Amino acid sequence: MTDPRYPLGPMPQPLALSAAERAAALSAIRALPAELRLAVAGLTDTQLDTPYREGGWTVRQVVHHVADSHLNAYARTKLALTEDNPTVKPYHEQLWAELPDSALATELSLLMLEQLHGRWDAVLSNVNAWDRPWTHPQTGQWTLDTLLGMYAWHGQHHAAHITGLRKREGW
Ligand code: NI
């Protein structure tokens, strides 16, 4: 039995990616807003307010969390491209997911992700120094490749929480 929190396994933290891995990660990030929209399509409010696993976030919180997370990732990408090894600002994702905007319609975050990923893709698609460093105050120094690999995984990881729940519930 796999850990229900990690349907795709643990988050990868590659210091360097091959050209093929980078292309795959970029296309995953490009596809994510539509993938997430499809994952929640047709769900009722009651279904959206169902935890994807016992004790876990609701489907609605998962969608808003992806927007919270990728908003931070977008800022981290731009910081890494414009500053010399910037230290990024961590945030308490659990507390963010409990703020009132995480109870809003998922459509707000779906639209936000479509627009955010459009801009993020334009930045990522033109990176020519994937080894540019950035530092997380708790986990240390990483590269833009790390960020790309982590967030390609991250979107799919949360989409799989939702599609996994739908499959188990027959929704
Ligand atoms: Ni997450």
PDB file of N, CA and C and ligand atoms in Angstrom, residues 65 93 154 158, ligand 1:
ATOM      1  N   HIS A  65      -4.436  25.425  -2.576  1.00  0.00           N
ATOM      2  CA  HIS A  65      -3.031  25.246  -2.175  1.00  0.00           C
ATOM      3  C   HIS A  65      -2.104  25.260  -3.395  1.00  0.00           C
ATOM      4  N   GLU A  93       2.262  26.528   4.735  1.00  0.00           N
ATOM      5  CA  GLU A  93       1.217  26.141   3.776  1.00  0.00           C
ATOM      6  C   GLU A  93      -0.059  25.670   4.468  1.00  0.00           C
ATOM      7  N   HIS A 154       4.992  18.714  -8.293  1.00  0.00           N
ATOM      8  CA  HIS A 154       4.035  19.206  -7.302  1.00  0.00           C
ATOM      9  C   HIS A 154       2.604  19.319  -7.843  1.00  0.00           C
ATOM     10  N   HIS A 158      -0.656  16.849  -6.650  1.00  0.00           N
ATOM     11  CA  HIS A 158      -1.951  17.261  -6.094  1.00  0.00           C
ATOM     12  C   HIS A 158      -3.110  16.899  -7.023  1.00  0.00           C
TER      13      HIS A 158
HETATM   14 NI    NI B   1       1.743  20.838  -2.016  1.00  0.00          NI
END
